[in-house]
């Protein structure tokens, strides 16, 4: 029969190993994630937008003014 302190030491070692494995998995996933290339550019400021999510205010205002979104394509 193992002593209590031996079991506690094993638990601590397994927790360290689990943390190391988690860090390795995170690094692998982060390497897979890549920045999305910009699809639209504001000619006045050079600000860009990937086309994902809510359109930036400058593009929304340009569309309200009658400009086509395609006119801002890179």
XYZ file of C-alpha atoms in Angstrom, residues 1-73:
73
model
C 0.000 0.000 0.000
C 1.308 3.425 -0.982
C 1.755 6.245 1.425
C -0.425 9.297 1.138
C 2.539 11.539 0.313
C 3.590 9.208 -2.521
C 0.131 9.500 -4.041
C 0.175 13.293 -3.664
C 3.574 13.415 -5.379
C 2.255 11.295 -8.267
C -0.768 13.562 -8.617
C 1.478 16.629 -8.752
C 3.667 15.012 -11.424
C 0.656 14.037 -13.522
C -0.708 17.580 -13.260
C 2.633 18.955 -14.494
C 2.597 16.513 -17.406
C -0.985 17.452 -18.262
C -0.084 21.152 -18.231
C 2.901 20.524 -20.519
C 0.716 18.601 -22.960
C -1.871 21.381 -22.929
C 0.825 23.956 -23.760
C 2.099 21.828 -26.652
C -1.408 21.456 -28.056
C -2.015 25.205 -27.812
C 1.218 25.944 -29.662
C 0.213 23.564 -32.444
C -3.213 25.181 -32.801
C -1.798 28.705 -32.752
C 0.589 27.797 -35.570
C -2.384 26.664 -37.650
C -4.260 29.925 -37.132
C -3.310 32.467 -39.742
C -4.266 36.085 -40.104
C -6.933 36.728 -42.715
C -5.767 38.832 -45.639
C -7.349 42.217 -46.113
C -9.996 42.358 -48.819
C -11.026 46.031 -48.724
C -8.989 49.231 -48.334
C -10.039 52.759 -47.464
C -8.266 54.905 -50.086
C -8.322 57.958 -47.825
C -6.621 56.417 -44.787
C -5.245 53.079 -45.954
C -7.300 51.280 -43.309
C -8.140 47.716 -44.329
C -10.886 45.208 -43.601
C -10.905 41.464 -44.199
C -14.579 41.298 -45.104
C -15.428 39.356 -41.971
C -17.639 40.601 -39.198
C -19.348 43.970 -39.127
C -18.219 46.339 -41.854
C -16.151 49.272 -40.594
C -17.834 52.644 -40.306
C -15.926 54.141 -43.247
C -17.273 51.428 -45.545
C -20.811 51.683 -44.185
C -20.795 55.449 -44.751
C -19.423 55.048 -48.271
C -22.170 52.549 -49.098
C -24.810 54.948 -47.724
C -23.340 57.611 -50.005
C -23.982 55.314 -52.975
C -20.526 53.817 -53.510
C -20.185 50.134 -54.259
C -18.360 47.875 -51.829
C -16.534 46.418 -54.829
C -14.892 49.781 -55.475
C -12.855 49.254 -52.288
C -11.550 45.785 -53.195
